[in-house]
């Protein structure tokens, strides 16, 4: 077979060249492979086999930490699965919130909305997965939702809206905590902000709004006058692709430290 | 070699497999993580989701590492990445249908080549251009133009005949060039000479 020349070698236009070059320079952010290693190790150590996502997972939006077995699917949520579903709903109603026990009986329970990325907290020197309390504050709406779901028959369709509601609730809880932290930062009360952020980090080690939390953490350091720590954190954030959208804000905060 | 054909099922079931030892996993990640990450990005998984998506790919590989024939790792990983990216696109389409947003709804990055100085903008524009391709064409285009694989390697990785690789590449290039042309129309950028495979 004749090997054709690549576009870049063959006089692509300036724009085409720029686009192709940009992709070649692209790559994972620092530490991503390490995080992956921790995550995979955590999963293999913690779960003994099952995948952490349910059958209806969506990428980037782990809607449930409960793995669902193919047996349950093939039986169309037969008797065994119904028992599991009832357990799931029951746990939700009792305040388990997002964390539910696996239908298939595997015991790994990553922390709230952490999906498979939960083991990152081990890397960061905080608590392991097993130390995350399973009982959390029952979000009122989640409890109501679980109760509504339990009122229905244990049909397959019940689990999806329930998971979606749980995710919504989880996001709302994240927003609430970060709002508190932001208000405290604005009120020049870094201690209160720090407490809110610590709560956030504990409850949502890999929350959807973690970048926002990190930028608030930077704001707290600036307010506290911890210039070296603020500078160090800002550099880390600026070096990460994930914080590109925050660049202006991070630089503004850095300017406040006199940098 | 573990076939990627059973991956979708395995991702759902968590079918039995053996977790690879740490050192092998570590070496495996060191060698292939960037490749998988780039592949997923270019196959349409956005920045914010790519870490989760690559975790899915490696989770499958982690379980099947003992079965993957050496030298076939990339093939296995790319096929898995392709499936994960396809899942992501389907999931996104469902979300878009619910919210009424357009699948190709990416930030308008501007068409003037002068504005393409910023790396991030260029990548966003590239995402948009690649997004105009069907996934099968996109995969061949990414492997050939960006990963610089040979046609034979791509045929092996994708498990398709070499002739199909060549025809997909031709079609992918046409889509790429037409989309770039469309996006830069009126900006003064003139597509220059280019060859067909």
GROMACS .gro file of C-alpha atoms in nm:
model
  456
    1UNK     CA    1   0.000   0.000   0.000
    2UNK     CA    2   0.129   0.345  -0.088
    3UNK     CA    3   0.170   0.543   0.229
    4UNK     CA    4   0.028   0.890   0.171
    5UNK     CA    5   0.203   1.198   0.305
    6UNK     CA    6   0.060   1.355   0.613
    7UNK     CA    7  -0.121   1.685   0.576
    8UNK     CA    8   0.144   1.860   0.781
    9UNK     CA    9   0.415   1.739   0.546
   10UNK     CA   10   0.226   1.827   0.237
   11UNK     CA   11   0.168   2.196   0.246
   12UNK     CA   12  -0.144   2.219   0.456
   13UNK     CA   13  -0.282   2.569   0.488
   14UNK     CA   14  -0.171   2.790   0.770
   15UNK     CA   15  -0.492   2.732   0.958
   16UNK     CA   16  -0.487   2.357   0.908
   17UNK     CA   17  -0.129   2.345   1.022
   18UNK     CA   18  -0.209   2.548   1.331
   19UNK     CA   19  -0.495   2.319   1.419
   20UNK     CA   20  -0.300   1.997   1.370
   21UNK     CA   21  -0.002   2.134   1.559
   22UNK     CA   22  -0.220   2.232   1.851
   23UNK     CA   23  -0.332   1.872   1.890
   24UNK     CA   24   0.019   1.737   1.877
   25UNK     CA   25   0.120   1.961   2.162
   26UNK     CA   26  -0.178   1.848   2.365
   27UNK     CA   27  -0.148   1.601   2.651
   28UNK     CA   28  -0.277   1.508   2.992
   29UNK     CA   29  -0.221   1.751   3.277
   30UNK     CA   30   0.055   1.690   3.528
   31UNK     CA   31  -0.023   1.417   3.773
   32UNK     CA   32  -0.309   1.269   3.571
   33UNK     CA   33  -0.135   0.935   3.526
   34UNK     CA   34  -0.053   0.925   3.895
   35UNK     CA   35  -0.412   0.999   3.986
   36UNK     CA   36  -0.519   0.723   3.752
   37UNK     CA   37  -0.284   0.478   3.920
   38UNK     CA   38  -0.424   0.565   4.261
   39UNK     CA   39  -0.777   0.539   4.136
   40UNK     CA   40  -0.724   0.202   3.973
   41UNK     CA   41  -0.542   0.068   4.274
   42UNK     CA   42  -0.816   0.193   4.498
   43UNK     CA   43  -1.075   0.019   4.287
   44UNK     CA   44  -0.893  -0.308   4.266
   45UNK     CA   45  -0.817  -0.306   4.636
   46UNK     CA   46  -1.156  -0.186   4.745
   47UNK     CA   47  -1.398  -0.360   4.519
   48UNK     CA   48  -1.244  -0.691   4.439
   49UNK     CA   49  -1.382  -0.676   4.091
   50UNK     CA   50  -1.695  -0.485   4.005
   51UNK     CA   51  -1.699  -0.163   3.815
   52UNK     CA   52  -1.801   0.143   4.006
   53UNK     CA   53  -2.056   0.265   3.760
   54UNK     CA   54  -2.410   0.154   3.723
   55UNK     CA   55  -2.538   0.035   3.390
   56UNK     CA   56  -2.679   0.376   3.309
   57UNK     CA   57  -2.360   0.565   3.376
   58UNK     CA   58  -2.277   0.872   3.180
   59UNK     CA   59  -1.918   0.971   3.134
   60UNK     CA   60  -1.808   1.237   3.369
   61UNK     CA   61  -2.135   1.214   3.551
   62UNK     CA   62  -2.119   0.912   3.771
   63UNK     CA   63  -2.478   0.889   3.872
   64UNK     CA   64  -2.445   0.602   4.109
   65UNK     CA   65  -2.174   0.421   4.285
   66UNK     CA   66  -2.369   0.100   4.270
   67UNK     CA   67  -2.249  -0.155   4.021
   68UNK     CA   68  -2.531  -0.344   3.857
   69UNK     CA   69  -2.475  -0.701   3.760
   70UNK     CA   70  -2.558  -0.846   3.421
   71UNK     CA   71  -2.759  -1.107   3.604
   72UNK     CA   72  -2.990  -0.836   3.722
   73UNK     CA   73  -3.026  -0.714   3.366
   74UNK     CA   74  -3.090  -1.054   3.220
   75UNK     CA   75  -3.352  -1.126   3.479
   76UNK     CA   76  -3.510  -0.790   3.402
   77UNK     CA   77  -3.472  -0.697   3.762
   78UNK     CA   78  -3.628  -1.012   3.883
   79UNK     CA   79  -3.685  -1.108   4.239
   80UNK     CA   80  -3.326  -1.073   4.348
   81UNK     CA   81  -3.282  -0.737   4.184
   82UNK     CA   82  -3.605  -0.614   4.333
   83UNK     CA   83  -3.472  -0.696   4.675
   84UNK     CA   84  -3.163  -0.499   4.581
   85UNK     CA   85  -3.368  -0.208   4.457
   86UNK     CA   86  -3.574  -0.204   4.771
   87UNK     CA   87  -3.248  -0.198   4.965
   88UNK     CA   88  -3.129   0.087   4.751
   89UNK     CA   89  -3.445   0.287   4.801
   90UNK     CA   90  -3.448   0.205   5.168
   91UNK     CA   91  -3.098   0.325   5.221
   92UNK     CA   92  -3.181   0.644   5.033
   93UNK     CA   93  -3.485   0.703   5.247
   94UNK     CA   94  -3.286   0.647   5.562
   95UNK     CA   95  -3.053   0.925   5.469
   96UNK     CA   96  -2.791   0.741   5.274
   97UNK     CA   97  -2.845   0.995   5.002
   98UNK     CA   98  -2.621   0.930   4.713
   99UNK     CA   99  -2.439   0.642   4.871
  100UNK     CA  100  -2.622   0.321   4.823
  101UNK     CA  101  -2.533  -0.037   4.867
  102UNK     CA  102  -2.459  -0.237   4.561
  103UNK     CA  103  -2.736  -0.441   4.412
  104UNK     CA  104  -2.491  -0.712   4.333
  105UNK     CA  105  -2.358  -0.716   4.682
  106UNK     CA  106  -2.007  -0.587   4.622
  107UNK     CA  107  -1.910  -0.374   4.912
  108UNK     CA  108  -1.701  -0.091   4.773
  109UNK     CA  109  -1.862   0.238   4.849
  110UNK     CA  110  -1.676   0.532   4.709
  111UNK     CA  111  -1.752   0.861   4.869
  112UNK     CA  112  -2.020   1.095   4.752
  113UNK     CA  113  -2.018   1.157   4.376
  114UNK     CA  114  -1.659   1.056   4.364
  115UNK     CA  115  -1.707   0.782   4.107
  116UNK     CA  116  -1.383   0.603   4.044
  117UNK     CA  117  -1.181   0.909   4.123
  118UNK     CA  118  -1.236   0.882   4.494
  119UNK     CA  119  -0.896   0.733   4.568
  120UNK     CA  120  -0.743   1.067   4.478
  121UNK     CA  121  -0.800   1.168   4.835
  122UNK     CA  122  -0.563   0.896   4.943
  123UNK     CA  123  -0.301   1.049   4.722
  124UNK     CA  124  -0.365   1.384   4.879
  125UNK     CA  125  -0.298   1.244   5.218
  126UNK     CA  126  -0.647   1.266   5.344
  127UNK     CA  127  -0.872   0.981   5.439
  128UNK     CA  128  -0.908   0.653   5.261
  129UNK     CA  129  -1.231   0.539   5.108
  130UNK     CA  130  -1.311   0.314   5.394
  131UNK     CA  131  -1.302   0.606   5.634
  132UNK     CA  132  -1.567   0.803   5.456
  133UNK     CA  133  -1.881   0.783   5.663
  134UNK     CA  134  -2.168   0.625   5.482
  135UNK     CA  135  -2.433   0.816   5.668
  136UNK     CA  136  -2.458   1.171   5.558
  137UNK     CA  137  -2.693   1.456   5.623
  138UNK     CA  138  -3.011   1.351   5.453
  139UNK     CA  139  -3.089   1.614   5.195
  140UNK     CA  140  -3.461   1.679   5.237
  141UNK     CA  141  -3.538   1.662   4.868
  142UNK     CA  142  -3.338   1.343   4.827
  143UNK     CA  143  -3.526   1.182   5.112
  144UNK     CA  144  -3.852   1.294   4.960
  145UNK     CA  145  -3.745   1.164   4.625
  146UNK     CA  146  -3.647   0.831   4.772
  147UNK     CA  147  -3.978   0.809   4.950
  148UNK     CA  148  -4.160   0.884   4.627
  149UNK     CA  149  -3.959   0.624   4.450
  150UNK     CA  150  -4.035   0.366   4.714
  151UNK     CA  151  -4.404   0.434   4.666
  152UNK     CA  152  -4.372   0.312   4.313
  153UNK     CA  153  -4.338  -0.049   4.221
  154UNK     CA  154  -3.977  -0.166   4.213
  155UNK     CA  155  -3.960  -0.125   3.839
  156UNK     CA  156  -3.643  -0.063   3.648
  157UNK     CA  157  -3.753   0.286   3.554
  158UNK     CA  158  -3.759   0.390   3.917
  159UNK     CA  159  -3.385   0.382   3.959
  160UNK     CA  160  -3.285   0.632   3.690
  161UNK     CA  161  -3.485   0.934   3.805
  162UNK     CA  162  -3.380   0.850   4.156
  163UNK     CA  163  -3.015   0.855   4.062
  164UNK     CA  164  -3.066   1.177   3.868
  165UNK     CA  165  -3.233   1.333   4.171
  166UNK     CA  166  -2.950   1.217   4.390
  167UNK     CA  167  -2.702   1.379   4.156
  168UNK     CA  168  -2.902   1.702   4.153
  169UNK     CA  169  -2.911   1.698   4.529
  170UNK     CA  170  -2.542   1.633   4.548
  171UNK     CA  171  -2.475   1.928   4.319
  172UNK     CA  172  -2.704   2.151   4.519
  173UNK     CA  173  -2.520   2.055   4.835
  174UNK     CA  174  -2.190   2.143   4.671
  175UNK     CA  175  -2.325   2.479   4.561
  176UNK     CA  176  -2.461   2.552   4.908
  177UNK     CA  177  -2.130   2.486   5.078
  178UNK     CA  178  -1.933   2.686   4.825
  179UNK     CA  179  -2.181   2.974   4.853
  180UNK     CA  180  -2.111   2.978   5.224
  181UNK     CA  181  -1.739   2.982   5.161
  182UNK     CA  182  -1.771   3.260   4.904
  183UNK     CA  183  -1.986   3.470   5.135
  184UNK     CA  184  -1.727   3.428   5.410
  185UNK     CA  185  -1.448   3.529   5.174
  186UNK     CA  186  -1.645   3.837   5.069
  187UNK     CA  187  -1.709   3.919   5.433
  188UNK     CA  188  -1.334   3.898   5.494
  189UNK     CA  189  -1.382   3.607   5.729
  190UNK     CA  190  -1.117   3.362   5.608
  191UNK     CA  191  -1.156   3.133   5.908
  192UNK     CA  192  -1.522   3.069   5.830
  193UNK     CA  193  -1.442   3.028   5.464
  194UNK     CA  194  -1.172   2.778   5.550
  195UNK     CA  195  -1.417   2.578   5.760
  196UNK     CA  196  -1.666   2.569   5.474
  197UNK     CA  197  -1.397   2.459   5.231
  198UNK     CA  198  -1.279   2.190   5.469
  199UNK     CA  199  -1.634   2.062   5.487
  200UNK     CA  200  -1.652   2.066   5.110
  201UNK     CA  201  -1.324   1.877   5.075
  202UNK     CA  202  -1.439   1.618   5.324
  203UNK     CA  203  -1.778   1.561   5.167
  204UNK     CA  204  -1.685   1.600   4.804
  205UNK     CA  205  -1.324   1.498   4.756
  206UNK     CA  206  -1.380   1.492   4.383
  207UNK     CA  207  -1.679   1.717   4.360
  208UNK     CA  208  -1.805   1.859   4.037
  209UNK     CA  209  -1.720   2.207   4.159
  210UNK     CA  210  -1.375   2.127   4.288
  211UNK     CA  211  -1.205   2.386   4.064
  212UNK     CA  212  -1.427   2.655   4.212
  213UNK     CA  213  -1.340   2.529   4.559
  214UNK     CA  214  -0.971   2.545   4.481
  215UNK     CA  215  -0.998   2.902   4.359
  216UNK     CA  216  -1.188   2.992   4.675
  217UNK     CA  217  -0.910   2.825   4.871
  218UNK     CA  218  -0.670   3.056   4.694
  219UNK     CA  219  -0.886   3.353   4.789
  220UNK     CA  220  -0.878   3.238   5.151
  221UNK     CA  221  -0.498   3.219   5.147
  222UNK     CA  222  -0.484   3.568   4.999
  223UNK     CA  223  -0.719   3.702   5.265
  224UNK     CA  224  -0.514   3.532   5.535
  225UNK     CA  225  -0.204   3.699   5.400
  226UNK     CA  226  -0.035   3.365   5.333
  227UNK     CA  227   0.145   3.499   5.031
  228UNK     CA  228   0.387   3.214   4.972
  229UNK     CA  229   0.116   2.951   5.000
  230UNK     CA  230  -0.113   3.154   4.778
  231UNK     CA  231   0.156   3.198   4.518
  232UNK     CA  232   0.238   2.828   4.526
  233UNK     CA  233  -0.125   2.724   4.489
  234UNK     CA  234  -0.184   2.979   4.214
  235UNK     CA  235   0.112   2.846   4.019
  236UNK     CA  236  -0.021   2.494   4.046
  237UNK     CA  237  -0.364   2.600   3.932
  238UNK     CA  238  -0.232   2.807   3.644
  239UNK     CA  239  -0.024   2.515   3.526
  240UNK     CA  240  -0.330   2.295   3.503
  241UNK     CA  241  -0.550   2.285   3.194
  242UNK     CA  242  -0.852   2.239   3.415
  243UNK     CA  243  -0.817   2.591   3.552
  244UNK     CA  244  -0.784   2.777   3.223
  245UNK     CA  245  -1.125   2.929   3.271
  246UNK     CA  246  -1.016   3.064   3.607
  247UNK     CA  247  -0.694   3.220   3.486
  248UNK     CA  248  -0.815   3.579   3.502
  249UNK     CA  249  -0.957   3.532   3.850
  250UNK     CA  250  -0.646   3.356   3.976
  251UNK     CA  251  -0.422   3.632   3.842
  252UNK     CA  252  -0.647   3.895   3.998
  253UNK     CA  253  -0.616   3.723   4.333
  254UNK     CA  254  -0.241   3.700   4.289
  255UNK     CA  255  -0.226   4.074   4.224
  256UNK     CA  256  -0.389   4.126   4.561
  257UNK     CA  257  -0.088   3.964   4.722
  258UNK     CA  258   0.132   4.217   4.547
  259UNK     CA  259   0.264   3.972   4.290
  260UNK     CA  260  -0.571  -1.105   2.274
  261UNK     CA  261  -0.864  -0.979   2.466
  262UNK     CA  262  -1.114  -0.856   2.214
  263UNK     CA  263  -1.255  -0.513   2.257
  264UNK     CA  264  -1.586  -0.654   2.136
  265UNK     CA  265  -1.677  -0.770   2.481
  266UNK     CA  266  -1.582  -0.445   2.645
  267UNK     CA  267  -1.921  -0.280   2.646
  268UNK     CA  268  -2.066  -0.582   2.818
  269UNK     CA  269  -1.780  -0.598   3.062
  270UNK     CA  270  -1.812  -0.232   3.147
  271UNK     CA  271  -2.166  -0.303   3.254
  272UNK     CA  272  -2.114  -0.630   3.426
  273UNK     CA  273  -1.776  -0.597   3.581
  274UNK     CA  274  -1.716  -0.943   3.448
  275UNK     CA  275  -1.453  -1.152   3.608
  276UNK     CA  276  -1.096  -1.065   3.536
  277UNK     CA  277  -0.767  -1.042   3.713
  278UNK     CA  278  -0.633  -0.718   3.843
  279UNK     CA  279  -0.287  -0.655   3.708
  280UNK     CA  280   0.006  -0.625   3.947
  281UNK     CA  281   0.102  -0.272   4.045
  282UNK     CA  282   0.434  -0.254   3.863
  283UNK     CA  283   0.284  -0.374   3.538
  284UNK     CA  284  -0.003  -0.134   3.572
  285UNK     CA  285   0.235   0.150   3.647
  286UNK     CA  286   0.450   0.075   3.342
  287UNK     CA  287   0.140   0.034   3.132
  288UNK     CA  288   0.007   0.370   3.241
  289UNK     CA  289   0.341   0.541   3.189
  290UNK     CA  290   0.357   0.411   2.837
  291UNK     CA  291   0.000   0.456   2.721
  292UNK     CA  292  -0.174   0.712   2.937
  293UNK     CA  293  -0.093   1.011   2.719
  294UNK     CA  294  -0.193   0.821   2.407
  295UNK     CA  295  -0.532   0.730   2.552
  296UNK     CA  296  -0.583   1.080   2.683
  297UNK     CA  297  -0.509   1.237   2.345
  298UNK     CA  298  -0.718   0.979   2.161
  299UNK     CA  299  -1.018   1.045   2.380
  300UNK     CA  300  -0.982   1.421   2.343
  301UNK     CA  301  -0.957   1.398   1.966
  302UNK     CA  302  -1.244   1.151   1.953
  303UNK     CA  303  -1.466   1.415   2.104
  304UNK     CA  304  -1.454   1.371   2.481
  305UNK     CA  305  -1.418   1.722   2.625
  306UNK     CA  306  -1.147   1.830   2.864
  307UNK     CA  307  -1.374   1.818   3.165
  308UNK     CA  308  -1.468   1.455   3.104
  309UNK     CA  309  -1.150   1.311   2.964
  310UNK     CA  310  -1.009   1.206   3.299
  311UNK     CA  311  -1.317   1.005   3.379
  312UNK     CA  312  -1.326   0.861   3.031
  313UNK     CA  313  -0.963   0.756   3.036
  314UNK     CA  314  -1.025   0.598   3.373
  315UNK     CA  315  -1.294   0.387   3.211
  316UNK     CA  316  -1.054   0.279   2.941
  317UNK     CA  317  -0.780   0.184   3.185
  318UNK     CA  318  -1.021   0.017   3.417
  319UNK     CA  319  -1.110  -0.224   3.140
  320UNK     CA  320  -0.746  -0.266   3.045
  321UNK     CA  321  -0.651  -0.317   3.409
  322UNK     CA  322  -0.886  -0.611   3.428
  323UNK     CA  323  -0.769  -0.758   3.100
  324UNK     CA  324  -0.402  -0.679   3.112
  325UNK     CA  325  -0.298  -1.039   3.152
  326UNK     CA  326  -0.489  -1.131   2.838
  327UNK     CA  327  -0.365  -0.852   2.616
  328UNK     CA  328  -0.097  -0.973   2.382
  329UNK     CA  329   0.219  -0.763   2.407
  330UNK     CA  330   0.247  -0.520   2.116
  331UNK     CA  331  -0.131  -0.513   2.094
  332UNK     CA  332  -0.184  -0.286   2.389
  333UNK     CA  333  -0.240   0.023   2.182
  334UNK     CA  334  -0.484  -0.155   1.962
  335UNK     CA  335  -0.680  -0.272   2.264
  336UNK     CA  336  -0.669   0.068   2.427
  337UNK     CA  337  -0.772   0.256   2.116
  338UNK     CA  338  -1.065   0.026   2.050
  339UNK     CA  339  -1.174   0.069   2.407
  340UNK     CA  340  -1.130   0.445   2.384
  341UNK     CA  341  -1.337   0.445   2.068
  342UNK     CA  342  -1.621   0.271   2.247
  343UNK     CA  343  -1.599   0.495   2.549
  344UNK     CA  344  -1.599   0.802   2.324
  345UNK     CA  345  -1.898   0.666   2.133
  346UNK     CA  346  -2.080   0.609   2.462
  347UNK     CA  347  -1.999   0.962   2.566
  348UNK     CA  348  -2.129   1.103   2.238
  349UNK     CA  349  -2.451   0.908   2.272
  350UNK     CA  350  -2.494   1.022   2.630
  351UNK     CA  351  -2.427   1.379   2.530
  352UNK     CA  352  -2.673   1.358   2.243
  353UNK     CA  353  -2.939   1.238   2.486
  354UNK     CA  354  -2.862   1.529   2.717
  355UNK     CA  355  -2.873   1.770   2.424
  356UNK     CA  356  -3.210   1.632   2.313
  357UNK     CA  357  -3.342   1.694   2.661
  358UNK     CA  358  -3.204   2.045   2.686
  359UNK     CA  359  -3.256   2.138   2.324
  360UNK     CA  360  -2.894   2.228   2.269
  361UNK     CA  361  -2.704   2.141   1.958
  362UNK     CA  362  -2.455   1.856   1.962
  363UNK     CA  363  -2.200   2.065   1.778
  364UNK     CA  364  -2.258   2.352   2.012
  365UNK     CA  365  -1.906   2.453   2.102
  366UNK     CA  366  -1.790   2.799   2.194
  367UNK     CA  367  -1.750   3.025   1.896
  368UNK     CA  368  -1.379   3.070   1.872
  369UNK     CA  369  -1.376   3.313   1.584
  370UNK     CA  370  -1.267   3.232   1.234
  371UNK     CA  371  -0.987   3.478   1.175
  372UNK     CA  372  -0.650   3.299   1.157
  373UNK     CA  373  -0.506   3.595   1.345
  374UNK     CA  374  -0.711   3.486   1.641
  375UNK     CA  375  -0.571   3.136   1.632
  376UNK     CA  376  -0.263   3.232   1.823
  377UNK     CA  377  -0.398   3.099   2.143
  378UNK     CA  378  -0.343   2.726   2.187
  379UNK     CA  379  -0.668   2.670   2.365
  380UNK     CA  380  -0.866   2.838   2.093
  381UNK     CA  381  -0.694   2.632   1.832
  382UNK     CA  382  -0.783   2.314   2.012
  383UNK     CA  383  -1.141   2.426   2.052
  384UNK     CA  384  -1.155   2.493   1.681
  385UNK     CA  385  -0.995   2.158   1.608
  386UNK     CA  386  -1.259   1.991   1.826
  387UNK     CA  387  -1.520   2.165   1.621
  388UNK     CA  388  -1.367   2.056   1.295
  389UNK     CA  389  -1.322   1.697   1.408
  390UNK     CA  390  -1.675   1.704   1.544
  391UNK     CA  391  -1.797   1.738   1.188
  392UNK     CA  392  -1.662   1.391   1.109
  393UNK     CA  393  -1.835   1.062   1.179
  394UNK     CA  394  -1.648   0.867   1.445
  395UNK     CA  395  -1.508   0.605   1.205
  396UNK     CA  396  -1.350   0.871   0.985
  397UNK     CA  397  -1.238   1.067   1.283
  398UNK     CA  398  -1.057   0.768   1.431
  399UNK     CA  399  -0.857   0.706   1.114
  400UNK     CA  400  -0.780   1.075   1.074
  401UNK     CA  401  -0.659   1.107   1.433
  402UNK     CA  402  -0.440   0.798   1.413
  403UNK     CA  403  -0.284   0.897   1.083
  404UNK     CA  404  -0.250   1.273   1.102
  405UNK     CA  405  -0.198   1.324   1.472
  406UNK     CA  406  -0.062   0.998   1.611
  407UNK     CA  407   0.142   0.947   1.295
  408UNK     CA  408   0.063   0.581   1.262
  409UNK     CA  409   0.106   0.401   0.932
  410UNK     CA  410  -0.189   0.279   0.732
  411UNK     CA  411  -0.102  -0.079   0.818
  412UNK     CA  412  -0.087   0.000   1.188
  413UNK     CA  413  -0.422   0.170   1.166
  414UNK     CA  414  -0.571  -0.126   0.982
  415UNK     CA  415  -0.445  -0.354   1.257
  416UNK     CA  416  -0.558  -0.130   1.539
  417UNK     CA  417  -0.899  -0.070   1.390
  418UNK     CA  418  -0.945  -0.425   1.266
  419UNK     CA  419  -1.043  -0.308   0.918
  420UNK     CA  420  -0.889  -0.377   0.574
  421UNK     CA  421  -0.612  -0.140   0.461
  422UNK     CA  422  -0.823  -0.030   0.165
  423UNK     CA  423  -1.094   0.085   0.403
  424UNK     CA  424  -0.836   0.281   0.602
  425UNK     CA  425  -0.726   0.460   0.284
  426UNK     CA  426  -1.079   0.544   0.179
  427UNK     CA  427  -1.175   0.663   0.527
  428UNK     CA  428  -0.867   0.879   0.541
  429UNK     CA  429  -0.954   1.036   0.205
  430UNK     CA  430  -1.305   1.111   0.320
  431UNK     CA  431  -1.186   1.236   0.657
  432UNK     CA  432  -0.940   1.473   0.494
  433UNK     CA  433  -1.210   1.605   0.267
  434UNK     CA  434  -1.437   1.674   0.564
  435UNK     CA  435  -1.147   1.829   0.756
  436UNK     CA  436  -1.049   2.060   0.473
  437UNK     CA  437  -1.403   2.158   0.387
  438UNK     CA  438  -1.488   2.231   0.748
  439UNK     CA  439  -1.175   2.438   0.802
  440UNK     CA  440  -1.248   2.623   0.479
  441UNK     CA  441  -1.603   2.691   0.590
  442UNK     CA  442  -1.493   2.811   0.931
  443UNK     CA  443  -1.230   3.039   0.786
  444UNK     CA  444  -1.440   3.163   0.495
  445UNK     CA  445  -1.430   3.536   0.469
  446UNK     CA  446  -1.129   3.565   0.694
  447UNK     CA  447  -0.881   3.583   0.410
  448UNK     CA  448  -0.730   3.242   0.476
  449UNK     CA  449  -0.673   3.055   0.153
  450UNK     CA  450  -0.654   2.682   0.166
  451UNK     CA  451  -0.333   2.587  -0.002
  452UNK     CA  452  -0.227   2.281  -0.193
  453UNK     CA  453  -0.275   1.948  -0.038
  454UNK     CA  454  -0.251   1.596  -0.154
  455UNK     CA  455  -0.487   1.311  -0.138
  456UNK     CA  456  -0.368   0.976  -0.020
   0.00000   0.00000   0.00000
